[in-house]
Short mmCIF file of C-alpha atoms in Angstrom, two decimals:
data_model
loop_
_atom_site.label_atom_id
_atom_site.label_comp_id
_atom_site.label_asym_id
_atom_site.label_seq_id
_atom_site.Cartn_x
_atom_site.Cartn_y
_atom_site.Cartn_z
CA UNK A 653 0.05 0.04 -0.01
CA UNK A 654 1.09 3.55 -0.43
CA UNK A 655 0.01 6.96 0.48
CA UNK A 656 1.29 10.07 -1.39
CA UNK A 657 0.29 13.69 -1.40
CA UNK A 658 0.95 16.95 -3.19
CA UNK A 659 -0.22 20.41 -2.34
CA UNK A 660 -0.23 23.36 -4.58
CA UNK A 661 -0.02 26.75 -2.72
CA UNK A 662 0.47 30.32 -3.77
CA UNK A 663 3.90 30.16 -2.41
CA UNK A 664 4.92 26.83 -4.07
CA UNK A 665 4.41 23.13 -3.67
CA UNK A 666 4.75 20.41 -1.04
CA UNK A 667 5.20 16.75 -1.66
CA UNK A 668 4.88 13.83 0.69
CA UNK A 669 5.13 10.04 0.48
CA UNK A 670 5.48 7.01 2.59
CA UNK A 671 8.02 4.07 2.05
CA UNK A 672 6.24 0.97 2.48
CA UNK A 673 6.25 -1.66 -0.26
CA UNK A 674 4.54 -5.06 -0.25
CA UNK A 675 6.13 -7.23 -2.88
CA UNK A 676 4.24 -10.39 -1.75
CA UNK A 677 1.62 -10.99 1.11
CA UNK A 678 4.32 -11.66 3.44
CA UNK A 679 7.07 -9.56 2.06
CA UNK A 680 7.10 -5.91 3.37
CA UNK A 681 9.98 -3.58 2.46
CA UNK A 682 10.97 -0.06 2.11
CA UNK A 683 11.41 1.85 -0.97
CA UNK A 684 11.32 5.53 -1.68
CA UNK A 685 8.31 6.51 -3.67
CA UNK A 686 9.58 10.14 -4.27
CA UNK A 687 11.60 10.64 -7.38
CA UNK A 688 13.08 13.99 -8.14
CA UNK A 689 14.44 15.28 -11.58
CA UNK A 690 15.78 18.65 -12.17
CA UNK A 691 18.52 21.11 -12.97
CA UNK A 692 18.93 24.01 -10.33
CA UNK A 693 17.67 27.32 -11.90
CA UNK A 694 16.09 25.69 -14.95
CA UNK A 695 13.51 23.09 -13.83
CA UNK A 696 12.36 21.01 -10.94
CA UNK A 697 10.22 17.95 -11.25
CA UNK A 698 8.93 15.59 -8.61
CA UNK A 699 7.34 12.17 -9.39
CA UNK A 700 5.39 10.25 -6.59
CA UNK A 701 4.50 6.69 -7.51
CA UNK A 702 1.77 4.19 -6.38
CA UNK A 703 0.46 0.77 -7.47
CA UNK A 704 2.62 -2.17 -8.43
CA UNK A 705 6.39 -1.98 -7.96
CA UNK A 706 6.96 -3.52 -11.28
CA UNK A 707 5.10 -0.73 -13.29
CA UNK A 708 6.49 2.18 -11.10
CA UNK A 709 10.06 0.75 -11.37
CA UNK A 710 9.62 0.27 -15.11
CA UNK A 711 8.38 3.90 -15.33
CA UNK A 712 11.13 5.36 -13.41
CA UNK A 713 13.91 3.26 -15.19
CA UNK A 714 12.50 4.38 -18.51
CA UNK A 715 12.56 7.81 -17.37
CA UNK A 716 16.18 7.74 -16.44
CA UNK A 717 17.06 6.15 -19.74
CA UNK A 718 15.30 8.50 -21.85
CA UNK A 719 17.26 11.41 -20.25
CA UNK A 720 20.33 9.79 -21.93
CA UNK A 721 19.02 8.48 -25.15
CA UNK A 722 15.59 10.07 -26.15
CA UNK A 723 14.75 13.52 -27.56
CA UNK A 724 11.64 13.60 -25.44
CA UNK A 725 12.50 13.59 -21.76
CA UNK A 726 11.98 15.29 -18.38
CA UNK A 727 14.93 17.79 -19.30
CA UNK A 728 13.24 18.70 -22.69
CA UNK A 729 9.59 18.87 -22.01
CA UNK A 730 8.44 22.39 -22.05
CA UNK A 731 5.71 22.43 -19.52
CA UNK A 732 4.29 20.34 -16.40
CA UNK A 733 1.35 19.30 -18.55
CA UNK A 734 3.61 17.97 -21.34
CA UNK A 735 5.69 16.15 -18.75
CA UNK A 736 2.37 14.56 -17.46
CA UNK A 737 1.39 13.42 -20.93
CA UNK A 738 4.90 11.85 -21.50
CA UNK A 739 4.99 9.96 -18.18
CA UNK A 740 1.29 8.98 -18.80
CA UNK A 741 2.33 7.53 -22.27
CA UNK A 742 5.18 5.55 -20.11
CA UNK A 743 2.53 4.49 -17.63
CA UNK A 744 0.41 3.08 -20.30
CA UNK A 745 3.16 1.38 -22.06
CA UNK A 746 4.59 -0.26 -18.70
CA UNK A 747 1.04 -1.56 -17.89
CA UNK A 748 0.70 -3.08 -21.24
CA UNK A 749 3.85 -4.90 -21.01
CA UNK A 750 3.62 -5.77 -17.30
CA UNK A 751 0.04 -6.52 -16.77
CA UNK A 752 -2.77 -4.09 -16.22
CA UNK A 753 -2.21 -3.59 -12.40
CA UNK A 754 -3.16 -0.48 -10.56
CA UNK A 755 -0.83 2.40 -11.10
CA UNK A 756 -1.26 6.14 -10.29
CA UNK A 757 1.39 8.86 -10.14
CA UNK A 758 1.52 12.38 -8.99
CA UNK A 759 3.94 14.70 -11.11
CA UNK A 760 4.62 18.06 -10.01
CA UNK A 761 7.13 20.92 -10.29
CA UNK A 762 7.98 24.06 -12.44
CA UNK A 763 9.66 24.41 -15.65
CA UNK A 764 11.44 27.88 -16.27
CA UNK A 765 8.94 30.73 -16.24
CA UNK A 766 5.84 28.49 -16.59
CA UNK A 767 3.57 27.68 -13.74
CA UNK A 768 4.27 25.64 -10.56
CA UNK A 769 1.77 22.87 -10.95
CA UNK A 770 0.83 19.39 -9.63
CA UNK A 771 -0.87 16.56 -11.83
CA UNK A 772 -2.41 13.26 -10.86
CA UNK A 773 -1.57 10.71 -13.74
CA UNK A 774 -4.18 7.76 -13.92
CA UNK A 775 -3.26 4.23 -14.98
CA UNK A 776 -4.81 5.10 -18.42
CA UNK A 777 -2.27 7.69 -18.91
CA UNK A 778 -4.69 10.76 -18.68
CA UNK A 779 -4.12 13.35 -16.07
CA UNK A 780 -6.04 16.05 -13.93
CA UNK A 781 -4.64 19.00 -11.78
CA UNK A 782 -5.46 20.64 -8.51
CA UNK A 783 -7.83 23.64 -7.88
CA UNK A 784 -8.04 26.64 -5.48
CA UNK A 785 -10.93 24.73 -4.04
CA UNK A 786 -9.16 21.38 -3.53
CA UNK A 787 -5.49 22.51 -3.69
CA UNK A 788 -4.29 18.92 -3.17
CA UNK A 789 -3.95 15.50 -4.85
CA UNK A 790 -3.61 12.07 -3.41
CA UNK A 791 -2.70 8.62 -4.44
CA UNK A 792 -2.98 5.32 -2.68
CA UNK A 793 -4.69 4.96 0.58
CA UNK A 794 -6.27 8.35 0.60
CA UNK A 795 -9.36 8.36 2.61
CA UNK A 796 -7.93 8.19 6.23
CA UNK A 797 -5.83 11.47 5.64
CA UNK A 798 -8.39 13.36 3.79
CA UNK A 799 -10.56 14.86 6.51
CA UNK A 800 -7.42 16.81 8.00
CA UNK A 801 -6.49 18.17 4.55
CA UNK A 802 -10.25 19.31 3.93
CA UNK A 803 -10.16 21.06 7.23
CA UNK A 804 -7.06 22.98 6.83
CA UNK A 805 -5.42 23.19 3.54
CA UNK A 806 -6.02 26.44 1.46
CA UNK A 807 -3.78 28.06 -1.04
CA UNK A 808 -2.72 30.91 1.28
CA UNK A 809 -0.82 28.57 3.69
CA UNK A 810 2.87 28.82 3.94
CA UNK A 811 5.10 25.93 2.67
CA UNK A 812 5.81 24.90 6.23
CA UNK A 813 2.10 25.01 7.47
CA UNK A 814 1.09 22.86 4.49
CA UNK A 815 3.93 20.49 5.11
CA UNK A 816 2.97 20.08 8.71
CA UNK A 817 -0.56 19.36 7.45
CA UNK A 818 0.77 16.72 5.14
CA UNK A 819 2.68 15.01 8.16
CA UNK A 820 -0.44 14.88 10.16
CA UNK A 821 -2.44 13.43 7.20
CA UNK A 822 0.38 10.85 6.82
CA UNK A 823 0.39 10.04 10.52
CA UNK A 824 -3.40 9.53 10.55
CA UNK A 825 -3.15 7.05 7.57
CA UNK A 826 -0.21 5.12 9.04
CA UNK A 827 -2.28 4.63 12.41
CA UNK A 828 -5.26 3.29 10.41
CA UNK A 829 -3.41 1.24 7.67
CA UNK A 830 -0.23 -0.60 8.73
CA UNK A 831 0.75 -1.12 5.07
CA UNK A 832 1.38 2.65 4.95
CA UNK A 833 4.59 3.39 6.77
CA UNK A 834 7.75 5.42 7.39
CA UNK A 835 10.02 6.68 6.53
CA UNK A 836 8.14 9.66 5.40
CA UNK A 837 9.59 12.01 2.91
CA UNK A 838 8.60 15.49 2.46
CA UNK A 839 9.84 18.02 -0.26
CA UNK A 840 9.01 21.67 -0.23
CA UNK A 841 9.45 23.61 -3.38
CA UNK A 842 9.20 27.55 -3.31
CA UNK A 843 7.42 28.91 -6.52
CA UNK A 844 9.87 30.31 -9.07
CA UNK A 845 13.10 29.43 -7.08
CA UNK A 846 13.64 26.49 -9.53
CA UNK A 847 15.58 24.68 -6.55
CA UNK A 848 14.42 22.38 -3.99
CA UNK A 849 14.13 24.21 -0.76
CA UNK A 850 13.90 21.27 1.54
CA UNK A 851 13.90 17.41 1.36
CA UNK A 852 13.74 15.50 4.46
CA UNK A 853 13.15 11.98 5.47
CA UNK A 854 11.47 11.28 8.64
CA UNK A 855 12.12 7.79 10.11
CA UNK A 856 9.76 6.17 12.58
CA UNK A 857 11.99 7.16 15.49
CA UNK A 858 12.78 10.58 14.20
CA UNK A 859 12.33 13.13 17.11
CA UNK A 860 10.30 15.46 14.91
CA UNK A 861 7.76 12.79 13.93
CA UNK A 862 7.66 11.74 17.68
CA UNK A 863 7.06 15.23 19.04
CA UNK A 864 4.49 16.14 16.37
CA UNK A 865 2.52 13.29 17.22
CA UNK A 866 2.66 13.64 20.97
CA UNK A 867 1.68 17.44 20.60
CA UNK A 868 -1.11 16.58 17.97
CA UNK A 869 -2.39 13.69 20.27
CA UNK A 870 -2.50 15.93 23.42
CA UNK A 871 -3.98 18.97 21.49
CA UNK A 872 -6.87 16.69 20.05
CA UNK A 873 -7.43 15.07 23.45
CA UNK A 874 -8.03 18.51 24.95
CA UNK A 875 -10.09 19.60 22.12
CA UNK A 876 -12.11 16.42 22.36
CA UNK A 877 -12.59 16.81 26.15
CA UNK A 878 -13.88 20.33 25.74
CA UNK A 879 -16.59 19.23 23.31
CA UNK A 880 -20.19 19.74 24.60
CA UNK A 881 -21.93 16.98 26.13
CA UNK A 882 -24.62 15.39 23.82
CA UNK A 883 -27.82 17.24 24.58
CA UNK A 884 -30.30 15.66 27.09
CA UNK A 885 -33.42 15.01 25.52
CA UNK A 886 -36.77 13.27 25.74
CA UNK A 887 -36.38 9.51 25.50
CA UNK A 888 -37.88 8.84 22.04
CA UNK A 889 -40.03 5.66 21.89
CA UNK A 890 -38.27 2.89 19.99
CA UNK A 891 -39.47 1.92 16.32
CA UNK A 892 -40.06 -1.58 17.50
CA UNK A 893 -43.00 -3.38 19.17
CA UNK A 894 -43.09 -1.47 22.45
CA UNK A 895 -41.93 1.39 24.22
CA UNK A 896 -38.19 1.33 24.97
CA UNK B 839 -23.87 5.95 0.75
CA UNK B 840 -24.03 5.26 4.41
CA UNK B 841 -22.05 5.63 7.40
CA UNK B 842 -23.00 3.78 10.67
CA UNK B 843 -21.12 3.15 13.79
CA UNK B 844 -21.55 1.13 17.07
CA UNK B 845 -19.15 1.41 20.06
CA UNK B 846 -19.12 -1.21 22.93
CA UNK B 847 -17.93 0.42 26.26
CA UNK B 848 -17.64 -0.77 29.94
CA UNK B 849 -20.77 1.41 30.52
CA UNK B 850 -22.87 0.35 27.65
CA UNK B 851 -23.36 0.85 23.99
CA UNK B 852 -23.53 3.73 21.61
CA UNK B 853 -24.94 3.73 18.12
CA UNK B 854 -24.76 6.42 15.38
CA UNK B 855 -26.16 6.46 11.81
CA UNK B 856 -26.43 8.90 9.08
CA UNK B 857 -29.57 9.15 7.05
CA UNK B 858 -28.66 9.79 3.37
CA UNK B 859 -29.99 7.25 0.92
CA UNK B 860 -29.46 7.23 -2.89
CA UNK B 861 -32.09 5.24 -4.65
CA UNK B 862 -30.76 6.36 -8.05
CA UNK B 863 -27.83 8.38 -9.52
CA UNK B 864 -29.85 11.50 -9.31
CA UNK B 865 -32.30 10.63 -6.51
CA UNK B 866 -30.89 11.43 -3.13
CA UNK B 867 -33.37 11.09 -0.16
CA UNK B 868 -33.58 10.59 3.70
CA UNK B 869 -34.18 7.40 5.39
CA UNK B 870 -33.52 6.38 8.97
CA UNK B 871 -30.93 3.59 9.20
CA UNK B 872 -31.49 2.97 12.88
CA UNK B 873 -34.07 0.48 13.62
CA UNK B 874 -34.85 -0.19 17.44
CA UNK B 875 -36.62 -3.40 18.81
CA UNK B 876 -37.27 -4.07 22.48
CA UNK B 877 -39.22 -4.32 25.50
CA UNK B 878 -38.42 -2.25 28.61
CA UNK B 879 -36.79 -4.28 31.30
CA UNK B 880 -36.52 -7.31 29.13
CA UNK B 881 -34.42 -6.56 26.11
CA UNK B 882 -33.25 -3.99 23.81
CA UNK B 883 -31.82 -4.39 20.27
CA UNK B 884 -30.64 -1.85 17.54
CA UNK B 885 -30.16 -2.48 14.07
CA UNK B 886 -28.01 -0.29 11.71
CA UNK B 887 -28.32 -1.02 7.79
CA UNK B 888 -26.17 -0.23 4.86
CA UNK B 889 -26.14 -1.30 1.34
CA UNK B 890 -29.01 -1.49 -1.03
CA UNK B 891 -32.34 -0.06 0.20
CA UNK B 892 -34.21 -2.98 -1.33
CA UNK B 893 -32.26 -5.58 0.77
CA UNK B 894 -32.30 -3.51 4.01
CA UNK B 895 -35.90 -2.87 3.75
CA UNK B 896 -36.75 -6.43 2.86
CA UNK B 897 -34.84 -7.39 6.14
CA UNK B 898 -36.61 -4.95 8.25
CA UNK B 899 -40.02 -5.79 6.98
CA UNK B 900 -39.45 -9.44 7.53
CA UNK B 901 -38.32 -8.59 11.07
CA UNK B 902 -41.44 -6.81 11.77
CA UNK B 903 -43.62 -9.60 10.22
CA UNK B 904 -41.88 -12.39 12.16
CA UNK B 905 -42.60 -10.66 15.42
CA UNK B 906 -46.22 -11.29 14.58
CA UNK B 907 -46.01 -14.64 12.83
CA UNK B 908 -42.87 -16.63 13.60
CA UNK B 909 -41.63 -18.46 16.58
CA UNK B 910 -38.11 -17.31 15.73
CA UNK B 911 -37.98 -13.51 15.97
CA UNK B 912 -36.27 -10.57 17.76
CA UNK B 913 -38.53 -11.12 21.11
CA UNK B 914 -37.69 -14.89 21.41
CA UNK B 915 -34.03 -15.12 20.47
CA UNK B 916 -32.07 -15.63 23.71
CA UNK B 917 -28.78 -13.98 23.08
CA UNK B 918 -27.32 -11.09 20.82
CA UNK B 919 -25.28 -13.77 18.86
CA UNK B 920 -28.42 -15.86 18.11
CA UNK B 921 -30.17 -12.69 17.02
CA UNK B 922 -27.17 -11.97 14.56
CA UNK B 923 -27.36 -15.46 13.39
CA UNK B 924 -31.24 -15.03 12.67
CA UNK B 925 -30.71 -11.48 11.00
CA UNK B 926 -27.88 -12.96 8.79
CA UNK B 927 -30.05 -15.64 7.66
CA UNK B 928 -32.73 -12.99 6.56
CA UNK B 929 -29.95 -11.04 4.84
CA UNK B 930 -28.88 -14.02 2.86
CA UNK B 931 -32.45 -14.85 1.87
CA UNK B 932 -33.24 -11.21 0.85
CA UNK B 933 -30.07 -10.88 -1.20
CA UNK B 934 -30.86 -14.30 -3.05
CA UNK B 935 -34.28 -12.88 -4.04
CA UNK B 936 -33.34 -9.41 -4.57
CA UNK B 937 -29.73 -9.56 -6.20
CA UNK B 938 -26.47 -9.93 -4.39
CA UNK B 939 -25.98 -6.44 -3.76
CA UNK B 940 -23.87 -5.06 -1.06
CA UNK B 941 -25.24 -5.15 2.26
CA UNK B 942 -23.91 -4.89 5.91
CA UNK B 943 -25.56 -4.50 9.13
CA UNK B 944 -24.66 -3.94 12.68
CA UNK B 945 -26.82 -5.42 15.32
CA UNK B 946 -26.31 -4.68 18.91
CA UNK B 947 -28.03 -4.60 22.27
CA UNK B 948 -28.79 -6.73 25.49
CA UNK B 949 -31.17 -9.48 26.28
CA UNK B 950 -31.85 -10.26 29.93
CA UNK B 951 -28.89 -10.92 31.91
CA UNK B 952 -26.79 -11.70 28.97
CA UNK B 953 -23.76 -9.38 27.92
CA UNK B 954 -24.31 -6.07 26.07
CA UNK B 955 -22.87 -6.63 22.77
CA UNK B 956 -22.34 -5.53 19.06
CA UNK B 957 -22.21 -7.58 15.95
CA UNK B 958 -21.25 -6.71 12.34
CA UNK B 959 -23.29 -8.87 9.98
CA UNK B 960 -21.69 -9.52 6.54
CA UNK B 961 -23.81 -9.84 3.35
CA UNK B 962 -23.17 -13.61 3.53
CA UNK B 963 -24.96 -13.72 6.81
CA UNK B 964 -21.77 -14.41 9.03
CA UNK B 965 -20.81 -11.98 11.89
CA UNK B 966 -18.07 -10.65 13.94
CA UNK B 967 -17.97 -8.72 17.18
CA UNK B 968 -15.90 -5.87 18.75
CA UNK B 969 -12.87 -6.20 21.06
CA UNK B 970 -11.17 -4.39 23.95
CA UNK B 971 -8.59 -3.24 21.48
CA UNK B 972 -11.15 -2.21 18.77
CA UNK B 973 -14.34 -1.36 20.74
CA UNK B 974 -16.11 -0.25 17.60
CA UNK B 975 -17.75 -1.55 14.51
CA UNK B 976 -18.35 0.40 11.38
CA UNK B 977 -20.30 -0.18 8.12
CA UNK B 978 -20.54 1.89 4.95
CA UNK B 979 -18.20 4.61 4.19
CA UNK B 980 -15.89 3.94 7.09
CA UNK B 981 -12.43 5.21 6.32
CA UNK B 982 -12.73 8.95 6.69
CA UNK B 983 -14.09 8.75 10.26
CA UNK B 984 -11.77 6.05 11.45
CA UNK B 985 -8.68 7.87 12.48
CA UNK B 986 -10.64 9.74 15.20
CA UNK B 987 -11.94 6.56 16.71
CA UNK B 988 -8.50 5.11 16.62
CA UNK B 989 -7.16 7.95 18.60
CA UNK B 990 -9.84 8.25 21.07
CA UNK B 991 -11.94 5.29 21.76
CA UNK B 992 -11.35 3.02 24.62
CA UNK B 993 -13.76 0.74 26.56
CA UNK B 994 -13.32 3.16 29.78
CA UNK B 995 -14.91 6.12 28.23
CA UNK B 996 -18.47 7.27 29.47
CA UNK B 997 -21.30 6.83 26.98
CA UNK B 998 -21.45 10.48 26.46
CA UNK B 999 -17.72 10.83 25.66
CA UNK B 1000 -18.03 8.02 22.99
CA UNK B 1001 -21.19 9.69 21.56
CA UNK B 1002 -19.26 12.81 21.05
CA UNK B 1003 -16.53 10.86 19.42
CA UNK B 1004 -19.17 9.15 17.20
CA UNK B 1005 -20.51 12.66 16.32
CA UNK B 1006 -16.89 13.97 15.42
CA UNK B 1007 -16.30 10.80 13.22
CA UNK B 1008 -19.68 11.38 11.56
CA UNK B 1009 -18.90 14.92 10.91
CA UNK B 1010 -15.43 14.11 9.31
CA UNK B 1011 -17.19 11.75 7.06
CA UNK B 1012 -19.94 13.96 5.93
CA UNK B 1013 -17.37 16.52 5.04
CA UNK B 1014 -15.33 14.21 2.82
CA UNK B 1015 -18.28 12.46 1.11
CA UNK B 1016 -21.42 14.27 0.28
CA UNK B 1017 -23.38 10.96 -0.01
CA UNK B 1018 -23.23 10.74 3.77
CA UNK B 1019 -25.51 13.27 5.27
CA UNK B 1020 -27.75 14.40 8.19
CA UNK B 1021 -29.88 13.88 10.19
CA UNK B 1022 -27.52 12.07 12.36
CA UNK B 1023 -29.30 9.59 14.83
CA UNK B 1024 -27.53 8.73 18.14
CA UNK B 1025 -28.51 6.13 20.59
CA UNK B 1026 -26.96 5.63 23.96
CA UNK B 1027 -27.67 2.40 26.09
CA UNK B 1028 -26.60 1.93 29.43
CA UNK B 1029 -25.40 -1.65 30.13
CA UNK B 1030 -28.00 -3.62 32.26
CA UNK B 1031 -30.73 -1.02 32.24
CA UNK B 1032 -32.65 -2.83 29.44
CA UNK B 1033 -33.92 0.55 28.32
CA UNK B 1034 -32.71 3.10 25.68
CA UNK B 1035 -31.18 6.04 27.79
CA UNK B 1036 -31.12 8.59 24.96
CA UNK B 1037 -32.20 8.73 21.27
CA UNK B 1038 -31.76 11.86 19.54
CA UNK B 1039 -31.70 13.03 15.88
CA UNK B 1040 -29.30 15.86 14.87
CA UNK B 1041 -30.46 17.79 11.87
CA UNK B 1042 -28.17 19.68 9.71
CA UNK B 1043 -29.19 22.89 11.35
CA UNK B 1044 -29.21 21.57 14.80
CA UNK B 1045 -27.65 23.93 17.45
CA UNK B 1046 -25.70 21.04 18.99
CA UNK B 1047 -24.17 19.99 15.61
CA UNK B 1048 -23.19 23.40 14.61
CA UNK B 1049 -21.70 24.41 18.03
CA UNK B 1050 -19.77 20.96 18.28
CA UNK B 1051 -18.42 21.53 14.57
CA UNK B 1052 -17.43 25.21 15.42
CA UNK B 1053 -15.73 24.21 18.70
CA UNK B 1054 -13.98 21.09 17.05
CA UNK B 1055 -12.70 23.25 14.05
CA UNK B 1056 -11.36 26.12 16.17
CA UNK B 1057 -9.70 23.64 18.58
CA UNK B 1058 -8.07 21.83 15.74
CA UNK B 1059 -7.04 24.90 14.25
CA UNK B 1060 -5.34 25.95 17.33
CA UNK B 1061 -3.71 22.55 17.73
CA UNK B 1062 -2.50 22.77 14.09
CA UNK B 1063 -1.13 26.03 14.63
CA UNK B 1064 0.90 25.12 17.63
CA UNK B 1065 2.52 22.18 15.77
CA UNK B 1066 6.21 22.57 15.57
CA UNK B 1067 7.63 23.86 12.28
CA UNK B 1068 9.22 21.25 9.82
CA UNK B 1069 13.01 21.02 10.75
CA UNK B 1070 15.32 22.90 8.77
CA UNK B 1071 17.76 20.51 7.21
CA UNK B 1072 20.50 20.08 4.67
CA UNK B 1073 19.06 20.21 1.18
CA UNK B 1074 19.64 16.77 -0.27
CA UNK B 1075 20.58 16.32 -3.77
CA UNK B 1076 17.90 15.10 -6.03
CA UNK B 1077 17.83 11.70 -7.36
CA UNK B 1078 17.85 12.96 -10.91
CA UNK B 1079 20.43 13.94 -13.26
CA UNK B 1080 21.88 16.71 -11.43
CA UNK B 1081 21.92 18.55 -8.09
CA UNK B 1082 18.62 20.22 -7.19
#
């Protein structure tokens, strides 16, 4: 299982991914799902992968090879949309060759003076982007971590605020699905910088992750305890055969 | 879509359900998914339904009819487990007759001096119960509302605390899936009382639901703003062709 997330803000982009991979029912291992391509001052692209490892590795291997051998590659495409079309084509090809397993990718970044954007690429090779109303894209085990994104994310947040929100979303997901797991990788990209601002890896035992969890848990517990009690009300007669 | 939830505590049981029903792609309506059967001082049973309305209505109609005409019914079964077997049989029959659509039920309550229990009944008619480690059962759109349950629920909570947790879980789900919707129904059952303590319906515009949402939102926002900033770290060279 996988959980990856990208957020598009006025200030730039945030990417986050877990690293748990299951190659077989009883074989759990760790693989980075965050792949960076770029040339400082010129372009930065980040690819997040989900689905079968066979397809995602076929795609990333091909992306590397094309950089050396093909005219069309991540150093020659002239927009994030064109990059998503190109990656989408590779996903289609790889799935045709390696079986039509599930596969979804997020590709984001900025090329030259073009916009900083994020794209979700479907197994079929087509893609969608984010919006101001929903400034994020998710792949993999997306539901557990979605409520916290819906509550807090909006395009005006700072990169750092959005990254904290991404860590909380990741943490909620890891608690509810043990097939999503650390290390977490986080990447912050500042709009128009054409450089990666921050890339960090948070291991299970990282001080930051532990402190953030502890603080979040205790804040939520306080919030929970301060909720108003359920209103007293008349006992309603039960639907059934007799009064409850 | 549906989201229903039951919680088993030392003090008793809490049930919660939404009321949104989709009978067709463009036909959304409201139906209670919480059905109560009981006789004060003798037994109390609560059934929560999910899946196709055809199957769940066939089951509840049959439950009512059996109370009048059959020897085996919810007033004669002698344990919650036996009640779950009986309801499971009706689910199997109804699905065989009305098409094998999805259907999951939660049945809980207490009969005489037996234990107060909750059971999740699968479409195939078999069932499972809760545990001390996971003191709740969910049916329908369960993932969005699960993290908050995993954080807070434990068997020692009061009925009221668990009911607040259920409302927050419901609220998170309604925000993320518009096919889950109010009114919310909540039922509190105190162990060994053999009476419904509280049954209430929270409409979209209920003061309680609005106040709880506002308080929860503002507490979470405070919690979120107090999280530690992402640690500054060395910029790691990108995986790609060149330094980021």
